Short mmCIF file of C-alpha atoms in Angstrom, two decimals:
data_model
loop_
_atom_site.label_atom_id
_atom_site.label_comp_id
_atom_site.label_asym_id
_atom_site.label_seq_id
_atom_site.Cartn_x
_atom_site.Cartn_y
_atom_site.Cartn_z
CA UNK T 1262 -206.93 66.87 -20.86
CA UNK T 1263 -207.63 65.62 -17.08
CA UNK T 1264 -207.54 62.14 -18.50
CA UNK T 1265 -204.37 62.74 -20.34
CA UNK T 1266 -202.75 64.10 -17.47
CA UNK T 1267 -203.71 60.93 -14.91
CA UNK T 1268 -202.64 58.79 -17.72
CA UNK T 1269 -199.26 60.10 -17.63
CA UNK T 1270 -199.10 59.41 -13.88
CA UNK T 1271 -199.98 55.83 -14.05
CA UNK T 1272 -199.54 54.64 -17.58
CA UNK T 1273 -195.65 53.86 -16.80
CA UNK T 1274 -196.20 52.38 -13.73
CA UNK T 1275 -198.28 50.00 -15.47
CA UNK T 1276 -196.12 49.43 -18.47
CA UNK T 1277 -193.23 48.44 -16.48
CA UNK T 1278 -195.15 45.94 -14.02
CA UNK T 1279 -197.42 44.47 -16.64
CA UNK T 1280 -195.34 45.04 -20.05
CA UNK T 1281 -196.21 47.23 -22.56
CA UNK T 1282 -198.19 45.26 -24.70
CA UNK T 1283 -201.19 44.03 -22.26
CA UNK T 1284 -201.13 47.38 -21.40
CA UNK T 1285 -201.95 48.21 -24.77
CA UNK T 1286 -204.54 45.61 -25.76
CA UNK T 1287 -206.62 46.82 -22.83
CA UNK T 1288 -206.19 50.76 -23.39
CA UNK T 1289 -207.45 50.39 -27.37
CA UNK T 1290 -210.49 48.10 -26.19
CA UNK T 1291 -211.80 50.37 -23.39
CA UNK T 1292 -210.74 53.06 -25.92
CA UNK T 1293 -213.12 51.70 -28.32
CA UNK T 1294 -215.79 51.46 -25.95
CA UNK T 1295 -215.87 54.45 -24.85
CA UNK T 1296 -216.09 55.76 -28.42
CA UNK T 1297 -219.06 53.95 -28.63
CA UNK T 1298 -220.84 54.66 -25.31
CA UNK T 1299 -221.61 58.41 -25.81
CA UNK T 1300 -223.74 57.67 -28.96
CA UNK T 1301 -225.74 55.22 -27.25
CA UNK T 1302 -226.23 56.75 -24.08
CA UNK T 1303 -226.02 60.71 -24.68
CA UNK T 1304 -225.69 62.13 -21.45
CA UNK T 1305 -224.39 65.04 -20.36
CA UNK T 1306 -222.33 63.95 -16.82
CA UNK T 1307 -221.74 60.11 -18.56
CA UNK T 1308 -220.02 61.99 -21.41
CA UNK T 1309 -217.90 63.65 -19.12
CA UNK T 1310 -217.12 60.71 -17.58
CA UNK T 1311 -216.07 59.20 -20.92
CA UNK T 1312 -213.97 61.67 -22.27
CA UNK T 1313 -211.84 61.35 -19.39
CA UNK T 1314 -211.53 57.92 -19.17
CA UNK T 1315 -210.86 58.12 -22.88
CA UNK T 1316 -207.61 60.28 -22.13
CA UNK T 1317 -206.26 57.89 -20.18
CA UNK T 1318 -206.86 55.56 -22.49
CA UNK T 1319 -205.32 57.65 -25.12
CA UNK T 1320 -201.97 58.68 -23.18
CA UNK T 1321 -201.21 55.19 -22.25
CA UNK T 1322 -201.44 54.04 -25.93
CA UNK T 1323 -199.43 56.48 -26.60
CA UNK T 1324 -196.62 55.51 -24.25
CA UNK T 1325 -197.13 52.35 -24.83
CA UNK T 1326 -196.93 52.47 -28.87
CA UNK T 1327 -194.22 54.61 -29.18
CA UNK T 1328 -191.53 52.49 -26.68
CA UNK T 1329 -192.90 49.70 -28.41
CA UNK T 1330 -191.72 51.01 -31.91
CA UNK T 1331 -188.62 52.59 -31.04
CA UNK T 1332 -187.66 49.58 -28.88
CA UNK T 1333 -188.32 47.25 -32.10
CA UNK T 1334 -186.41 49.40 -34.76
CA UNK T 1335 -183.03 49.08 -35.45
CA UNK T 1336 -180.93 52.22 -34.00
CA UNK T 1337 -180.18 53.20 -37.29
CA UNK T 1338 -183.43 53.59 -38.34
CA UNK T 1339 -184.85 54.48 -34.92
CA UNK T 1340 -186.26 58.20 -36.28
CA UNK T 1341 -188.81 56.72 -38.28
CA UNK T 1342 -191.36 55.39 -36.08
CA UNK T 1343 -191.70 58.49 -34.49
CA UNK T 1344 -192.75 60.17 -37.79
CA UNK T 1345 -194.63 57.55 -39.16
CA UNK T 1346 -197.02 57.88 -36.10
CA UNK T 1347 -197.58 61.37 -36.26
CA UNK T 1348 -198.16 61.33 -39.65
CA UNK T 1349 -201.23 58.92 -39.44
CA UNK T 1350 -202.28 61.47 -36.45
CA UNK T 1351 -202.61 64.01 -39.11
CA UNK T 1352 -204.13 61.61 -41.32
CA UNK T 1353 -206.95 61.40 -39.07
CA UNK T 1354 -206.92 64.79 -38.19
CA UNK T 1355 -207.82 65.49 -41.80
CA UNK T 1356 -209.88 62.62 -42.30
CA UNK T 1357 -211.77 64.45 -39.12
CA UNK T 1358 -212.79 68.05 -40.16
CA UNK T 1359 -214.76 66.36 -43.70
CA UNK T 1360 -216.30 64.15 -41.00
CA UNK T 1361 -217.26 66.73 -38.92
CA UNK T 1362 -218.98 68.33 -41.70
CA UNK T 1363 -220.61 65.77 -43.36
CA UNK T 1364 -222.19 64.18 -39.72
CA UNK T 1365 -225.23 65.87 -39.03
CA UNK T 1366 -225.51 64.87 -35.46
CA UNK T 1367 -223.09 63.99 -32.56
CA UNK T 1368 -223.92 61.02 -32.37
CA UNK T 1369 -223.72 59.75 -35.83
CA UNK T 1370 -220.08 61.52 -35.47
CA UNK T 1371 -219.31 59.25 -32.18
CA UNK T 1372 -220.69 55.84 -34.46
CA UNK T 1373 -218.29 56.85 -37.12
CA UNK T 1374 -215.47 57.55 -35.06
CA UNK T 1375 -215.74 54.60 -32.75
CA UNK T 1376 -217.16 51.77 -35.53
CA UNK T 1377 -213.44 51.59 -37.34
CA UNK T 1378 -211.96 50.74 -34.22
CA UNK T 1379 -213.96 48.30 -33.10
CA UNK T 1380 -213.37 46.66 -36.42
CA UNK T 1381 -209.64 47.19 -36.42
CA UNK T 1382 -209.45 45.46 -32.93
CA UNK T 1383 -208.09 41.87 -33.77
CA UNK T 1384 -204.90 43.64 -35.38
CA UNK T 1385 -203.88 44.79 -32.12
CA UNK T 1386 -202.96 40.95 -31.10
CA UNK T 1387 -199.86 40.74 -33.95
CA UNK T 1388 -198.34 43.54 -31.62
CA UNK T 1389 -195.22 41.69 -29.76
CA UNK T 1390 -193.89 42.47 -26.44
CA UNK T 1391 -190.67 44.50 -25.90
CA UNK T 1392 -187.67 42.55 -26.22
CA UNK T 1393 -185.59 44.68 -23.45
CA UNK T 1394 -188.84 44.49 -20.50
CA UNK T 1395 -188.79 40.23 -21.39
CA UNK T 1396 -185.32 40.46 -20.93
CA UNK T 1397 -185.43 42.21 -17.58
CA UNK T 1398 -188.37 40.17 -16.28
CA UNK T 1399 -186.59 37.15 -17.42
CA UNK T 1400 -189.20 35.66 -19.90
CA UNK T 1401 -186.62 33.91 -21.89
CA UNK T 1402 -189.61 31.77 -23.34
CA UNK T 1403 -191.32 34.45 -24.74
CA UNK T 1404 -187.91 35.73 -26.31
CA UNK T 1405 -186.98 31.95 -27.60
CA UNK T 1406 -191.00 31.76 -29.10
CA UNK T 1407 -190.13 35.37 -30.94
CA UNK T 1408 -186.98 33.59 -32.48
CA UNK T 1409 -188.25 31.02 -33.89
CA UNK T 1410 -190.57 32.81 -35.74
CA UNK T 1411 -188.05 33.98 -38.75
CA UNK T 1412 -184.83 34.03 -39.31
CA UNK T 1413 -184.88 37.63 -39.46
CA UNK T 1414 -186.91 37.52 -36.73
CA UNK T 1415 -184.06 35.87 -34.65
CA UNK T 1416 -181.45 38.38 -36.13
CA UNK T 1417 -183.22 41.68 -35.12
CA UNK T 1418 -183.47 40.51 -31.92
CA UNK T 1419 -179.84 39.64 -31.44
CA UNK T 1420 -178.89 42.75 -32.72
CA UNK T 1421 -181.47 44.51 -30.38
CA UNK T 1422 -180.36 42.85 -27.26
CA UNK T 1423 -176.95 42.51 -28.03
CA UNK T 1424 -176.05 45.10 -25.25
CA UNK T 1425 -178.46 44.10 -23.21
CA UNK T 1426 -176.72 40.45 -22.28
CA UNK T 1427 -173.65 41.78 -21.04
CA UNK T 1428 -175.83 44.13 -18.58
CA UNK T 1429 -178.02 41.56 -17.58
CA UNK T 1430 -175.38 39.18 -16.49
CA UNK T 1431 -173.92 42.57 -14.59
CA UNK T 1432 -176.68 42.62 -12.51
CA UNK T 1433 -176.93 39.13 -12.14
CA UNK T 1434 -173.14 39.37 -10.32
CA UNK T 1435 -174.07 42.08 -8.59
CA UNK T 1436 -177.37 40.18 -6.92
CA UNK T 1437 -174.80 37.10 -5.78
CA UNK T 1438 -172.44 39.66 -4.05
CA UNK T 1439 -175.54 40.88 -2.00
CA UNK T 1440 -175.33 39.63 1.89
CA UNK T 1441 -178.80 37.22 2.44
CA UNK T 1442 -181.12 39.77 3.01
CA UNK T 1443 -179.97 42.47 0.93
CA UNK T 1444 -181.43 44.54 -1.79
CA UNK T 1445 -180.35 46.24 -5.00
CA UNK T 1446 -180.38 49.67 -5.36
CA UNK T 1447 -184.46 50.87 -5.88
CA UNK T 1448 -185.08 53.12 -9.54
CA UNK T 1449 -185.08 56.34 -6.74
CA UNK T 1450 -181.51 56.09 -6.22
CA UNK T 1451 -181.58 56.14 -10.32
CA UNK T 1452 -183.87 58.61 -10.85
CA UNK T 1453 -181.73 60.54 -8.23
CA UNK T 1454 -178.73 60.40 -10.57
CA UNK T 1455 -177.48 63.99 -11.46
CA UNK T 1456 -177.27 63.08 -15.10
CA UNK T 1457 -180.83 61.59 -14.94
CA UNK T 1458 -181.94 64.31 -13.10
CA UNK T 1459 -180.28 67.30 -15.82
CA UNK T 1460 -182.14 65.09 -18.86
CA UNK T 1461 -185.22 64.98 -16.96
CA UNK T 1462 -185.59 68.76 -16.20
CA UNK T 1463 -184.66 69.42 -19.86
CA UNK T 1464 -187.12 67.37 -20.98
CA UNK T 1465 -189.62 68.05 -19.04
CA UNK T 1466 -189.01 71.77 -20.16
CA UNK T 1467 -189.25 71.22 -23.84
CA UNK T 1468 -192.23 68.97 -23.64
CA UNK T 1469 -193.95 71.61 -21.54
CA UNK T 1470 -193.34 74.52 -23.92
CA UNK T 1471 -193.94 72.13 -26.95
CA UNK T 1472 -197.40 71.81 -25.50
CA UNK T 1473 -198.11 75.48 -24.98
CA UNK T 1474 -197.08 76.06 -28.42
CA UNK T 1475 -198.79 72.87 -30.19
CA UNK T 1476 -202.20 72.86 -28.41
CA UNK T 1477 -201.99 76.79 -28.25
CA UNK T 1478 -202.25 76.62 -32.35
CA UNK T 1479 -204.95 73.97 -32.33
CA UNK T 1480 -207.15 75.21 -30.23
CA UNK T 1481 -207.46 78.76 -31.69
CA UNK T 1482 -207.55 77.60 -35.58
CA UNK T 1483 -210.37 79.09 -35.99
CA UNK T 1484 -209.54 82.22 -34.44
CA UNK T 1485 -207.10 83.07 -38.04
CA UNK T 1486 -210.33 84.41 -40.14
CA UNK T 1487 -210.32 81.00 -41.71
CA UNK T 1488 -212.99 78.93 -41.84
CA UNK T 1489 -213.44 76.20 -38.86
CA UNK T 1490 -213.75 72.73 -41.20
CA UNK T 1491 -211.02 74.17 -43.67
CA UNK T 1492 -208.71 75.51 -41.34
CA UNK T 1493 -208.94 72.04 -39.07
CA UNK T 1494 -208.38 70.55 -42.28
CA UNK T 1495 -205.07 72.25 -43.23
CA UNK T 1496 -203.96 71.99 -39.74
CA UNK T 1497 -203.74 68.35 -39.83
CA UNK T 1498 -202.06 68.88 -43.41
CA UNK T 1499 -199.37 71.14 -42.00
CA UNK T 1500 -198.42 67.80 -40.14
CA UNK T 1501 -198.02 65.49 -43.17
CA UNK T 1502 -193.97 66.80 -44.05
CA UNK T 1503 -193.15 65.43 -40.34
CA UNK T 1504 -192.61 62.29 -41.89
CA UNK T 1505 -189.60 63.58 -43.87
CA UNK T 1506 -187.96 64.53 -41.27
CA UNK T 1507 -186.19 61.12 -40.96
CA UNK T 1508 -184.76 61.82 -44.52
CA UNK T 1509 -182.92 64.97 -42.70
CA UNK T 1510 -179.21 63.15 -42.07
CA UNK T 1511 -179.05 65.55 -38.86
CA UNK T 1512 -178.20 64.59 -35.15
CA UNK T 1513 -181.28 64.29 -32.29
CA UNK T 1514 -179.40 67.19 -31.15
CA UNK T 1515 -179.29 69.43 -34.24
CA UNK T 1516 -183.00 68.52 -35.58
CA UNK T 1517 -184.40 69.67 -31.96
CA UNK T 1518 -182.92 72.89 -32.05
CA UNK T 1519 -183.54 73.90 -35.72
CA UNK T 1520 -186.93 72.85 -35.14
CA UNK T 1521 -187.59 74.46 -31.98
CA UNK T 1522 -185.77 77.70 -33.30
CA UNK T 1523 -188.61 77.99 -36.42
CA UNK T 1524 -191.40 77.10 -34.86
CA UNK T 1525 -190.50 79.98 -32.24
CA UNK T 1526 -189.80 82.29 -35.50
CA UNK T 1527 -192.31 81.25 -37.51
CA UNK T 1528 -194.67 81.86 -34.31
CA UNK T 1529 -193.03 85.15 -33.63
CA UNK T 1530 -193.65 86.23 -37.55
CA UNK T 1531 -197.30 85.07 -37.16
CA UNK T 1532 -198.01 87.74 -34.09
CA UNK T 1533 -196.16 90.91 -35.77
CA UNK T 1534 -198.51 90.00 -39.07
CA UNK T 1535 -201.43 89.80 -36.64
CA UNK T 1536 -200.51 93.04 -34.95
CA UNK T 1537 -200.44 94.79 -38.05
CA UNK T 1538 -203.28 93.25 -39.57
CA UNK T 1539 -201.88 90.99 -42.25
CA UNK T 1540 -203.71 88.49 -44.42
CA UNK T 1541 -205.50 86.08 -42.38
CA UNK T 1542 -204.25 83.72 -44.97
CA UNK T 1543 -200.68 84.42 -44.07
CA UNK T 1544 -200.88 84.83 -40.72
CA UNK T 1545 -202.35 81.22 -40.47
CA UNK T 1546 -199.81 79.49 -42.60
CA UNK T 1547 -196.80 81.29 -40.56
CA UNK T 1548 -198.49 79.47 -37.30
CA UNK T 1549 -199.27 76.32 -39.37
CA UNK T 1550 -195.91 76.39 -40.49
CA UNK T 1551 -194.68 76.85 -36.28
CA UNK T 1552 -197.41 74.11 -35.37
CA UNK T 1553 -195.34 71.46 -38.03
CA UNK T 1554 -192.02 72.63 -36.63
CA UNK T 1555 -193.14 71.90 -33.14
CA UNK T 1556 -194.36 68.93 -33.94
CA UNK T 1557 -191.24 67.76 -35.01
CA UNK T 1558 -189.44 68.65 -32.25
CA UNK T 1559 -192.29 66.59 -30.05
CA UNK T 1560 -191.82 63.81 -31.83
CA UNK T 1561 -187.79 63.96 -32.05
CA UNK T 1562 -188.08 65.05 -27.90
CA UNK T 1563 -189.88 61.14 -27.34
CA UNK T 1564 -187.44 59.52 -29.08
CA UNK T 1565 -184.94 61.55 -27.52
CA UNK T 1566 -186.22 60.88 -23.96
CA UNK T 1567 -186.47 56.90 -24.81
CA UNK T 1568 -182.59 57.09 -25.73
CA UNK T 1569 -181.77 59.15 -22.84
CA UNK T 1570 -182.70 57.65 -20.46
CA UNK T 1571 -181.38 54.03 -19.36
CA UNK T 1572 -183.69 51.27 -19.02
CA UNK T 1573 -184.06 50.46 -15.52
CA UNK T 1574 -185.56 54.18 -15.30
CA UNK T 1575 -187.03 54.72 -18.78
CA UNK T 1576 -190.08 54.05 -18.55
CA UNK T 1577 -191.09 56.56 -14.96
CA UNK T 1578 -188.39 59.35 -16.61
CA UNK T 1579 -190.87 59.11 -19.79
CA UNK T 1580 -194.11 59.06 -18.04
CA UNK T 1581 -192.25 62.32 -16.49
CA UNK T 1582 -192.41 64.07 -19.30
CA UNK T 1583 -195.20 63.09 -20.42
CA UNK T 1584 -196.94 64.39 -17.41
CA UNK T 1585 -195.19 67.88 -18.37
CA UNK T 1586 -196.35 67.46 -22.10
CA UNK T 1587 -200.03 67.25 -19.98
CA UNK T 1588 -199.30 70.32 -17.88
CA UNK T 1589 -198.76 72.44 -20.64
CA UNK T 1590 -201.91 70.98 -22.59
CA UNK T 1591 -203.98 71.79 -19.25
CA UNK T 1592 -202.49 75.29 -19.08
CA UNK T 1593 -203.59 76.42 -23.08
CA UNK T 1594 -207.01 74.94 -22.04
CA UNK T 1595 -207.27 77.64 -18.87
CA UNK T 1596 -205.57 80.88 -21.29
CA UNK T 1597 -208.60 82.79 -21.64
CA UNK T 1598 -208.63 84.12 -25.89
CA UNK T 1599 -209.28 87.80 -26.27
CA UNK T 1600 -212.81 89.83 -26.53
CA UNK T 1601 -212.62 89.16 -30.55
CA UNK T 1602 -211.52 85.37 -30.37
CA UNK T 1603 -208.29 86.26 -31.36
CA UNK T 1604 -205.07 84.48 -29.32
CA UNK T 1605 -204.18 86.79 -26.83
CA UNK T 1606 -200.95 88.77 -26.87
CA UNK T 1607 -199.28 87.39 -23.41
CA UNK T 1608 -199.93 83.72 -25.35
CA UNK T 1609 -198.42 83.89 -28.53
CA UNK T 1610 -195.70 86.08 -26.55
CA UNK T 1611 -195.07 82.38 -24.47
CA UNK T 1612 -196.23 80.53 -27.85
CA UNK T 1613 -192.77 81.96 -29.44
CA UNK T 1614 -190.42 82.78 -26.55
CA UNK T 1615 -190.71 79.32 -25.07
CA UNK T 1616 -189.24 76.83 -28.36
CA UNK T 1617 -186.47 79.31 -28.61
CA UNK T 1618 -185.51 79.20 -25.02
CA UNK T 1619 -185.43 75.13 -25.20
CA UNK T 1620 -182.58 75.95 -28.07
CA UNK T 1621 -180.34 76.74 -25.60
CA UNK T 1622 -181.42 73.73 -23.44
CA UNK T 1623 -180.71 71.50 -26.34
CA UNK T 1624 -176.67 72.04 -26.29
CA UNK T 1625 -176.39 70.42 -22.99
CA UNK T 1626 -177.74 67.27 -24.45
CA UNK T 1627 -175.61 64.17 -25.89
CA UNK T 1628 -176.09 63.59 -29.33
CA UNK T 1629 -178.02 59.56 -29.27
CA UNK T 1630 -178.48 59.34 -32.84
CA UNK T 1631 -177.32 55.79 -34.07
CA UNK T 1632 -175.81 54.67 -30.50
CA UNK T 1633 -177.55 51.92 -28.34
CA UNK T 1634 -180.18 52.37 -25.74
CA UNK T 1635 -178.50 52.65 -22.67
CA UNK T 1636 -179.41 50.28 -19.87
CA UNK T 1637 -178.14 51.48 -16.87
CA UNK T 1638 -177.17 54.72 -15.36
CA UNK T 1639 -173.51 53.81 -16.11
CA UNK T 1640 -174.04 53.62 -19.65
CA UNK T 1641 -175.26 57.30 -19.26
CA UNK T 1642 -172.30 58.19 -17.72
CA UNK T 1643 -170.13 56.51 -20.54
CA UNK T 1644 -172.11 58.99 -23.54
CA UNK T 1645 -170.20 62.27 -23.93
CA UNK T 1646 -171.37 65.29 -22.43
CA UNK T 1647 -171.34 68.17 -24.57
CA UNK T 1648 -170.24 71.23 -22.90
CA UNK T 1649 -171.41 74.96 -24.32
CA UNK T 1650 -168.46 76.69 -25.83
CA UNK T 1651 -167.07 79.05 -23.56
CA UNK T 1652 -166.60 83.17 -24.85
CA UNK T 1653 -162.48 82.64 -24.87
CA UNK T 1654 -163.04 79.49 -27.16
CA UNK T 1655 -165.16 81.50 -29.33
CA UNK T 1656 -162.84 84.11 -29.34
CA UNK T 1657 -160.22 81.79 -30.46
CA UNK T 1658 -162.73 80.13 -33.33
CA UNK T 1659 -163.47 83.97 -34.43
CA UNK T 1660 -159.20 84.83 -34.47
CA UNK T 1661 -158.55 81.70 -36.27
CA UNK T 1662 -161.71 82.66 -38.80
CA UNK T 1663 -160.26 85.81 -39.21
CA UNK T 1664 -156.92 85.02 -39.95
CA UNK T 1665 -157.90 82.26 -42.45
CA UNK T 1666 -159.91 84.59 -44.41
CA UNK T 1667 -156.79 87.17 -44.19
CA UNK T 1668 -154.53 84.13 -45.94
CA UNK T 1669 -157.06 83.68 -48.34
CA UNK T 1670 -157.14 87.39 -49.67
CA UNK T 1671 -153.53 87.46 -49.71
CA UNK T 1672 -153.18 84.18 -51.20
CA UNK T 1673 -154.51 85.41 -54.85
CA UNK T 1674 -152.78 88.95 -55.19
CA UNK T 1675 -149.40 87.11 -54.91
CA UNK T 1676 -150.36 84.96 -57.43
CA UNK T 1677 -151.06 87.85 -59.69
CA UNK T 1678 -148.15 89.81 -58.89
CA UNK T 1679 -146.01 86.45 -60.03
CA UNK T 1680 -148.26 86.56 -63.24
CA UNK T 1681 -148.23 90.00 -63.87
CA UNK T 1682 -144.68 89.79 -66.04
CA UNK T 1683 -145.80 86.91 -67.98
CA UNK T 1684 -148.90 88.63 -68.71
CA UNK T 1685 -147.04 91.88 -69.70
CA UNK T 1686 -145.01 90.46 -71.82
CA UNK T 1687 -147.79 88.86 -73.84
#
């Protein structure tokens, strides 16, 4: 979790001087190393050592692979990478717990954990760079080499950087008008934006309390009266529906909250069951069934932060968040369980209040689905900002309600008062 946490400080840095993709390639290497490493040399402090260089590793792939998806799908379609991914996370998650059982030693467990990806390395080199950071940097020969590739090749990326021209040549007027000497405007002055600075801190918010709740699940599965190996193994199986999610023709905005509102329920359920000594069976599934819901709502909040936030800043406001997704991952791994081994009451209390209060959090958010990345902190400024709906405007929803459903009973007994000679006569 350390490791996680210090990549999140510097794995944005990095990918915005260096690109994403060389960034990558040299995260999954050392990553692959260091899989390797403990069963060779099993010591204690080296081990240690590892690990945390391994969660460095590990967050900056995953900032890395994630921008790189999104940034390479179609808006339309921009919801699926961040399923997909997850959904091979649970795949291996699975794949895990038989492993676990079947490996006899640690170290046979570290050979067959680390062998694969030293295999799988040379697949990592088909991974292009991101169109947008060329564009920025100005690598126009990398972008012309990725065009003549394919035709559709050439077409994706005019349709990707199709808003990205007319912003480019922006700043390009903007750097003649400087006096010799002059600078542009630095990211702080960005990242000191009060619509930047609203996004961040709900962000930040949801990623931390989709951390306590996520990690707070995984790290007491076995605490359910389950057994460990099965109950790792349906907790990586309560992940596979994530990748339906796409199917759900829903808003960013909509998806978060519905998510974040049952896994807080779900969550909420779990703990009264618990209380009143339920079925172990079905107090597990009711936090399995929290644990997929706040998954999807982690996965929907990246996405959402990469389509928040405008380019010149997206990378640092992501590594933000990430380094509150970290916080809350190093918090669950200090919350003490109780004397039994059971989650604590204070935890699940957080575990269930915290998704519901990001609801609310949620509504002051534009709605990004199927609308460009924004590339500067004017474009953020252009998206419209949803305002909560204020008591008098409900009261005026709930009056109009009401007086359509008053029409509507009225409506049918004139109709049968007209009727009622016809029908006499018969």
């Amino acid at each position: 979790m350390v490791g996680m946490l210090l990549g999140s400080l510097v794995g944005g840095a990095l990918s915005d001087r260096y690109g994403k993709r060389p960034v990558l390639l040299v995260c999954v290497c050392v990553h692959a190393v260091c899989g390797l490493v403990p069963a060779i040399l099993p010591h204690p402090i080296l081990f240690l050592a590892v690990r945390c260089l391994t969660g460095v590793c590990c967050c900056c792939i995953n900032i890395c692979s994630f921008s790189l998806a999104v940034e390479w799908t179609p808006p339309a379609a921009r919801l699926w990478p961040p399923a997909f991914l997850p959904f091979c996370f649970s795949l291996g998650t699975m794949g895990g717990a038989p492993l676990a059982w079947l490996s006899p030693t640690w170290r046979q467990l570290h050979l067959s954990l680390a062998l694969p990806q030293l295999v799988c390395l040379p697949l990592f080199l088909a991974i292009p760079e991101s169109p947008r950071w060329l564009l920025l940097k100005r690598r126009m020969d990398v972008l012309d080499r990725y065009r003549g590739n394919s035709p559709a090749d050439k077409q994706c990326l005019d349709l990707l950087l199709d808003s990205a021209w007319s912003d480019l040549q922006k700043a390009t007027e903007v750097q003649k008008e400087l006096p010799p000497g002059g600078h542009a405007p630095s990211d702080i002055i960005h990242l000191r934006h009060p619509t930047v600075l609203l996004r961040l801190f709900i962000m930040s918010y949801l990623s931390a309390a989709s951390a306590l709740t996520y990690f707070g699940i995984c790290m007491n599965i076995g605490s359910f009266g389950v057994g460990v190996y099965s109950a790792q193994f349906f907790s990586g199986l309560s992940e596979a529906p994530c990748l339906l999610v796409p199917l759900v023709r829903l808003g960013r905005r909509p998806l978060s909250v519905l998510a974040l509102f049952l896994s807080g329920a779900a969550c909420f359920l779990s703990l009264l069951l618990s209380r009143c000594n339920g079925e172990p069976v079905l107090v597990m599934s009711l936090a399995l069934l929290g644990k997929l819901c706040i998954l999807a709502a982690i996965f929907i909040s990246i996405l959402y932060s990469i389509e928040l936030f405008p380019t010149v800043v997206r990378q640092r406001c992501v590594s933000v968040v990430n380094l509150s997704f970290r916080l809350g991952c190093l918090v669950n791994s200090l919350v003490p369980p109780n004397s039994n081994g059971a989650i604590s009451l204070a935890a699940m209390v957080v575990y269930s209040s915290g998704p519901i209060a990001g609801c609310w959090l949620c509504l002051l958010l534009p709605e990004t689905s199927g609308v460009p990345l924004p590339d500067s902190v004017e474009d953020c400024d252009r998206q419209p900002r949803p305002r909560p709906p204020s008591m008098a405007a409900l009261w005026r929803i709930w009056k109009l309600v009401s007086s359509q459903t008053r029409k509507t009973e009225i409506l049918p007994a004139e109709k049968d008062d007209t009727h009622a000679p016809s029908t006499g006569l018969i």
